[in-house]
PDB file of C-alpha atoms in Angstrom:
ATOM      1  CA  MET A   1     -15.704  -3.557  -2.638  1.00 92.00           C
ATOM      2  CA  THR A   2     -13.946  -4.845   0.389  1.00 94.00           C
ATOM      3  CA  ASP A   3     -11.887  -2.341   2.328  1.00 89.00           C
ATOM      4  CA  ASP A   4      -9.159  -3.461   4.690  1.00 89.00           C
ATOM      5  CA  THR A   5      -9.455  -0.228   6.672  1.00 88.00           C
ATOM      6  CA  LEU A   6     -12.938  -1.155   7.878  1.00 88.00           C
ATOM      7  CA  ALA A   7     -13.810  -3.648  10.609  1.00 91.00           C
ATOM      8  CA  VAL A   8     -16.469  -5.561   8.673  1.00 94.00           C
ATOM      9  CA  ASP A   9     -17.476  -9.200   8.637  1.00 96.00           C
ATOM     10  CA  TRP A  10     -17.111  -9.562   4.871  1.00 97.00           C
ATOM     11  CA  VAL A  11     -18.602 -13.045   4.809  1.00 97.00           C
ATOM     12  CA  GLU A  12     -21.808 -11.749   6.409  1.00 97.00           C
ATOM     13  CA  ALA A  13     -21.787  -8.695   4.141  1.00 97.00           C
ATOM     14  CA  VAL A  14     -21.601 -10.894   1.045  1.00 97.00           C
ATOM     15  CA  ARG A  15     -24.332 -13.176   2.414  1.00 97.00           C
ATOM     16  CA  ALA A  16     -26.571 -10.109   2.526  1.00 97.00           C
ATOM     17  CA  LEU A  17     -26.038  -9.253  -1.161  1.00 97.00           C
ATOM     18  CA  PRO A  18     -28.797 -10.085  -3.600  1.00 96.00           C
ATOM     19  CA  ARG A  19     -28.252 -12.802  -6.210  1.00 96.00           C
ATOM     20  CA  GLY A  20     -26.594 -11.331  -9.291  1.00 96.00           C
ATOM     21  CA  SER A  21     -24.410  -8.920  -7.320  1.00 96.00           C
ATOM     22  CA  ALA A  22     -20.633  -8.808  -7.388  1.00 97.00           C
ATOM     23  CA  VAL A  23     -17.978  -8.228  -4.756  1.00 97.00           C
ATOM     24  CA  VAL A  24     -14.466  -6.943  -5.435  1.00 98.00           C
ATOM     25  CA  VAL A  25     -11.852  -8.254  -2.999  1.00 98.00           C
ATOM     26  CA  ARG A  26      -9.461  -5.327  -2.896  1.00 94.00           C
ATOM     27  CA  HIS A  27      -7.573  -5.751   0.343  1.00 92.00           C
ATOM     28  CA  ARG A  28      -4.226  -4.170  -0.385  1.00 90.00           C
ATOM     29  CA  GLU A  29      -1.967  -6.662   1.393  1.00 92.00           C
ATOM     30  CA  ALA A  30      -1.557  -9.727  -0.847  1.00 93.00           C
ATOM     31  CA  ARG A  31      -1.863 -12.404   1.853  1.00 95.00           C
ATOM     32  CA  ALA A  32      -4.964 -10.819   3.421  1.00 94.00           C
ATOM     33  CA  ARG A  33      -6.525 -10.492  -0.054  1.00 95.00           C
ATOM     34  CA  GLU A  34      -5.931 -14.178  -0.752  1.00 97.00           C
ATOM     35  CA  VAL A  35      -7.263 -15.343   2.626  1.00 97.00           C
ATOM     36  CA  LEU A  36     -10.423 -13.282   2.168  1.00 97.00           C
ATOM     37  CA  ALA A  37     -10.881 -14.467  -1.424  1.00 98.00           C
ATOM     38  CA  TRP A  38     -10.796 -18.107  -0.303  1.00 98.00           C
ATOM     39  CA  ARG A  39     -13.275 -17.336   2.512  1.00 98.00           C
ATOM     40  CA  LEU A  40     -15.676 -15.558   0.153  1.00 98.00           C
ATOM     41  CA  ARG A  41     -15.485 -18.022  -2.741  1.00 98.00           C
ATOM     42  CA  PRO A  42     -17.982 -20.588  -1.365  1.00 98.00           C
ATOM     43  CA  VAL A  43     -20.307 -17.854  -0.083  1.00 98.00           C
ATOM     44  CA  CYS A  44     -20.328 -16.183  -3.499  1.00 98.00           C
ATOM     45  CA  ALA A  45     -20.989 -19.485  -5.230  1.00 97.00           C
ATOM     46  CA  ALA A  46     -23.883 -20.296  -2.902  1.00 97.00           C
ATOM     47  CA  ARG A  47     -25.413 -16.817  -3.189  1.00 96.00           C
ATOM     48  CA  GLY A  48     -24.952 -16.313  -6.957  1.00 97.00           C
ATOM     49  CA  VAL A  49     -22.573 -13.408  -6.350  1.00 98.00           C
ATOM     50  CA  THR A  50     -19.680 -12.841  -8.759  1.00 98.00           C
ATOM     51  CA  LEU A  51     -16.301 -12.815  -7.039  1.00 98.00           C
ATOM     52  CA  LEU A  52     -13.820 -10.338  -8.524  1.00 98.00           C
ATOM     53  CA  ILE A  53     -10.219  -9.981  -7.368  1.00 98.00           C
ATOM     54  CA  ALA A  54      -8.607  -6.556  -7.456  1.00 97.00           C
ATOM     55  CA  ASP A  55      -5.484  -6.255  -9.584  1.00 96.00           C
ATOM     56  CA  ASP A  56      -4.325  -9.885  -9.316  1.00 96.00           C
ATOM     57  CA  VAL A  57      -5.056 -12.099 -12.304  1.00 96.00           C
ATOM     58  CA  LYS A  58      -3.067 -15.027 -10.894  1.00 96.00           C
ATOM     59  CA  LEU A  59      -5.015 -15.004  -7.629  1.00 97.00           C
ATOM     60  CA  ALA A  60      -8.301 -14.785  -9.555  1.00 98.00           C
ATOM     61  CA  VAL A  61      -7.313 -17.913 -11.476  1.00 97.00           C
ATOM     62  CA  ARG A  62      -6.132 -19.723  -8.322  1.00 97.00           C
ATOM     63  CA  VAL A  63      -9.372 -19.153  -6.415  1.00 97.00           C
ATOM     64  CA  GLN A  64     -11.502 -19.645  -9.538  1.00 97.00           C
ATOM     65  CA  ALA A  65     -13.000 -16.173  -9.205  1.00 98.00           C
ATOM     66  CA  GLY A  66     -15.357 -14.850 -11.816  1.00 97.00           C
ATOM     67  CA  GLY A  67     -12.986 -12.087 -12.777  1.00 98.00           C
ATOM     68  CA  VAL A  68     -10.659  -9.260 -11.931  1.00 98.00           C
ATOM     69  CA  HIS A  69     -11.047  -5.574 -11.223  1.00 98.00           C
ATOM     70  CA  LEU A  70      -8.186  -3.470 -12.553  1.00 97.00           C
ATOM     71  CA  PRO A  71      -7.188   0.033 -11.523  1.00 96.00           C
ATOM     72  CA  GLN A  72      -7.003   2.616 -14.281  1.00 95.00           C
ATOM     73  CA  ALA A  73      -3.196   2.609 -14.207  1.00 96.00           C
ATOM     74  CA  ARG A  74      -3.045  -1.141 -14.906  1.00 95.00           C
ATOM     75  CA  MET A  75      -5.931  -1.463 -17.326  1.00 95.00           C
ATOM     76  CA  ALA A  76      -3.587  -3.049 -19.900  1.00 93.00           C
ATOM     77  CA  LYS A  77      -3.749  -6.284 -17.856  1.00 93.00           C
ATOM     78  CA  ALA A  78      -7.220  -6.746 -19.360  1.00 95.00           C
ATOM     79  CA  SER A  79      -5.767  -8.818 -22.204  1.00 93.00           C
ATOM     80  CA  GLU A  80      -4.105 -11.231 -19.742  1.00 94.00           C
ATOM     81  CA  ALA A  81      -7.377 -11.612 -17.855  1.00 95.00           C
ATOM     82  CA  ARG A  82      -9.338 -12.085 -21.077  1.00 93.00           C
ATOM     83  CA  ALA A  83      -6.884 -14.799 -22.175  1.00 94.00           C
ATOM     84  CA  ARG A  84      -7.788 -16.636 -18.968  1.00 95.00           C
ATOM     85  CA  ARG A  85     -11.516 -16.177 -19.658  1.00 95.00           C
ATOM     86  CA  LEU A  86     -12.091 -13.866 -16.715  1.00 97.00           C
ATOM     87  CA  MET A  87     -14.631 -11.088 -16.469  1.00 97.00           C
ATOM     88  CA  VAL A  88     -12.850  -7.720 -16.445  1.00 98.00           C
ATOM     89  CA  THR A  89     -13.961  -4.560 -14.703  1.00 97.00           C
ATOM     90  CA  VAL A  90     -11.816  -1.436 -14.574  1.00 97.00           C
ATOM     91  CA  SER A  91     -11.686   1.822 -12.680  1.00 95.00           C
ATOM     92  CA  ALA A  92     -11.848   5.057 -14.644  1.00 94.00           C
ATOM     93  CA  HIS A  93     -11.307   8.580 -13.406  1.00 91.00           C
ATOM     94  CA  ASP A  94     -11.347  10.437 -16.737  1.00 92.00           C
ATOM     95  CA  ARG A  95     -12.905  10.256 -20.220  1.00 94.00           C
ATOM     96  CA  ALA A  96      -9.808   8.718 -21.842  1.00 95.00           C
ATOM     97  CA  ALA A  97      -9.913   5.793 -19.410  1.00 96.00           C
ATOM     98  CA  VAL A  98     -13.599   5.137 -20.131  1.00 96.00           C
ATOM     99  CA  VAL A  99     -12.857   5.041 -23.864  1.00 96.00           C
ATOM    100  CA  ARG A 100      -9.774   2.828 -23.355  1.00 96.00           C
ATOM    101  CA  ALA A 101     -11.825   0.390 -21.255  1.00 96.00           C
ATOM    102  CA  GLY A 102     -14.107  -0.117 -24.238  1.00 95.00           C
ATOM    103  CA  VAL A 103     -11.201  -0.628 -26.608  1.00 95.00           C
ATOM    104  CA  LEU A 104      -9.707  -3.225 -24.246  1.00 95.00           C
ATOM    105  CA  GLY A 105     -13.018  -5.084 -24.049  1.00 94.00           C
ATOM    106  CA  ALA A 106     -13.808  -4.464 -20.383  1.00 96.00           C
ATOM    107  CA  ASP A 107     -17.095  -5.911 -19.195  1.00 97.00           C
ATOM    108  CA  ALA A 108     -17.800  -2.859 -17.029  1.00 97.00           C
ATOM    109  CA  VAL A 109     -16.284   0.414 -15.878  1.00 97.00           C
ATOM    110  CA  PHE A 110     -16.444   1.814 -12.350  1.00 95.00           C
ATOM    111  CA  VAL A 111     -16.253   5.617 -12.384  1.00 93.00           C
ATOM    112  CA  SER A 112     -15.404   7.351  -9.128  1.00 88.00           C
ATOM    113  CA  PRO A 113     -15.725   9.324  -7.028  1.00 88.00           C
ATOM    114  CA  VAL A 114     -18.964  10.769  -8.332  1.00 88.00           C
ATOM    115  CA  PHE A 115     -19.716  12.615  -5.092  1.00 88.00           C
ATOM    116  CA  ALA A 116     -17.503  13.527  -2.160  1.00 79.00           C
ATOM    117  CA  THR A 117     -16.779  10.492  -0.005  1.00 77.00           C
ATOM    118  CA  ALA A 118     -14.716   9.560   3.027  1.00 71.00           C
ATOM    119  CA  SER A 119     -12.883   6.904   1.004  1.00 69.00           C
ATOM    120  CA  HIS A 120     -11.415   9.685  -1.159  1.00 66.00           C
ATOM    121  CA  ALA A 121     -11.008  12.300   1.580  1.00 69.00           C
ATOM    122  CA  GLY A 122     -10.035  15.737   0.358  1.00 72.00           C
ATOM    123  CA  ARG A 123     -10.966  14.956  -3.240  1.00 75.00           C
ATOM    124  CA  ASP A 124     -13.955  16.575  -4.898  1.00 79.00           C
ATOM    125  CA  GLY A 125     -16.469  14.327  -6.556  1.00 86.00           C
ATOM    126  CA  LEU A 126     -16.870  14.461 -10.323  1.00 89.00           C
ATOM    127  CA  GLY A 127     -20.485  15.546 -10.113  1.00 83.00           C
ATOM    128  CA  VAL A 128     -23.314  14.571 -12.420  1.00 89.00           C
ATOM    129  CA  THR A 129     -22.353  16.833 -15.339  1.00 90.00           C
ATOM    130  CA  GLN A 130     -18.741  15.658 -15.499  1.00 90.00           C
ATOM    131  CA  LEU A 131     -19.834  12.035 -15.057  1.00 91.00           C
ATOM    132  CA  ALA A 132     -22.265  12.351 -17.980  1.00 91.00           C
ATOM    133  CA  ALA A 133     -19.544  13.839 -20.196  1.00 92.00           C
ATOM    134  CA  MET A 134     -17.103  11.095 -19.243  1.00 91.00           C
ATOM    135  CA  ILE A 135     -19.403   8.205 -20.038  1.00 93.00           C
ATOM    136  CA  ALA A 136     -21.225   9.540 -23.101  1.00 93.00           C
ATOM    137  CA  GLY A 137     -21.074   6.894 -25.807  1.00 91.00           C
ATOM    138  CA  SER A 138     -19.370   4.297 -23.600  1.00 92.00           C
ATOM    139  CA  VAL A 139     -19.534   0.830 -25.088  1.00 94.00           C
ATOM    140  CA  CYS A 140     -19.235  -0.689 -21.587  1.00 94.00           C
ATOM    141  CA  PRO A 141     -21.775  -0.627 -18.794  1.00 95.00           C
ATOM    142  CA  VAL A 142     -20.768   2.076 -16.299  1.00 94.00           C
ATOM    143  CA  TYR A 143     -21.225   1.951 -12.547  1.00 93.00           C
ATOM    144  CA  ALA A 144     -20.963   5.194 -10.593  1.00 90.00           C
ATOM    145  CA  LEU A 145     -19.235   4.909  -7.218  1.00 90.00           C
ATOM    146  CA  GLY A 146     -18.362   7.266  -4.412  1.00 86.00           C
ATOM    147  CA  GLY A 147     -20.636   9.181  -2.086  1.00 85.00           C
ATOM    148  CA  ILE A 148     -23.762   7.521  -3.409  1.00 84.00           C
ATOM    149  CA  ASP A 149     -26.475   7.187  -0.816  1.00 84.00           C
ATOM    150  CA  ALA A 150     -30.253   7.409  -0.567  1.00 84.00           C
ATOM    151  CA  ASN A 151     -30.134  11.171  -1.161  1.00 84.00           C
ATOM    152  CA  SER A 152     -27.528  11.448  -3.913  1.00 83.00           C
ATOM    153  CA  ILE A 153     -28.675   8.526  -6.062  1.00 85.00           C
ATOM    154  CA  SER A 154     -31.680  10.457  -7.339  1.00 83.00           C
ATOM    155  CA  ARG A 155     -29.257  13.019  -8.838  1.00 85.00           C
ATOM    156  CA  LEU A 156     -27.935  10.285 -11.146  1.00 82.00           C
ATOM    157  CA  GLY A 157     -31.284   9.752 -12.816  1.00 75.00           C
ATOM    158  CA  ALA A 158     -31.074   6.054 -11.968  1.00 56.00           C
TER     159      ALA A 158
END
């Protein structure tokens, strides 16, 4: 996921991703998000990386992105994205959201933060036990985010 608070060369970062990866353009300011999406589109196409646009179905259509990533609070936009034949990923922070994502036909769910992380400063991570309870029986693939590094990933059983 791109982050407009970090000084990163996002084009180079995406070039470093392995084929089959995805990148979510989530810059919060609309114009910056669009500029970055247009810059990343040809890189994603060349590298076999799926381009997802955060919370902006119209921009995803305009730049011919592979899909959209919706925050939990706006998960209902999944039907609009589906109507435009876009991949849909959603954020979930509780069990009800994971279940709703399945009902709405999301392609994947991002659950976060699993562990404490600077991007969610002051917020405790869910932990492995709560994560497992949240995703039990999910009909969507689930990706755990937040505080995952070389040490913590082994705690996920991945």
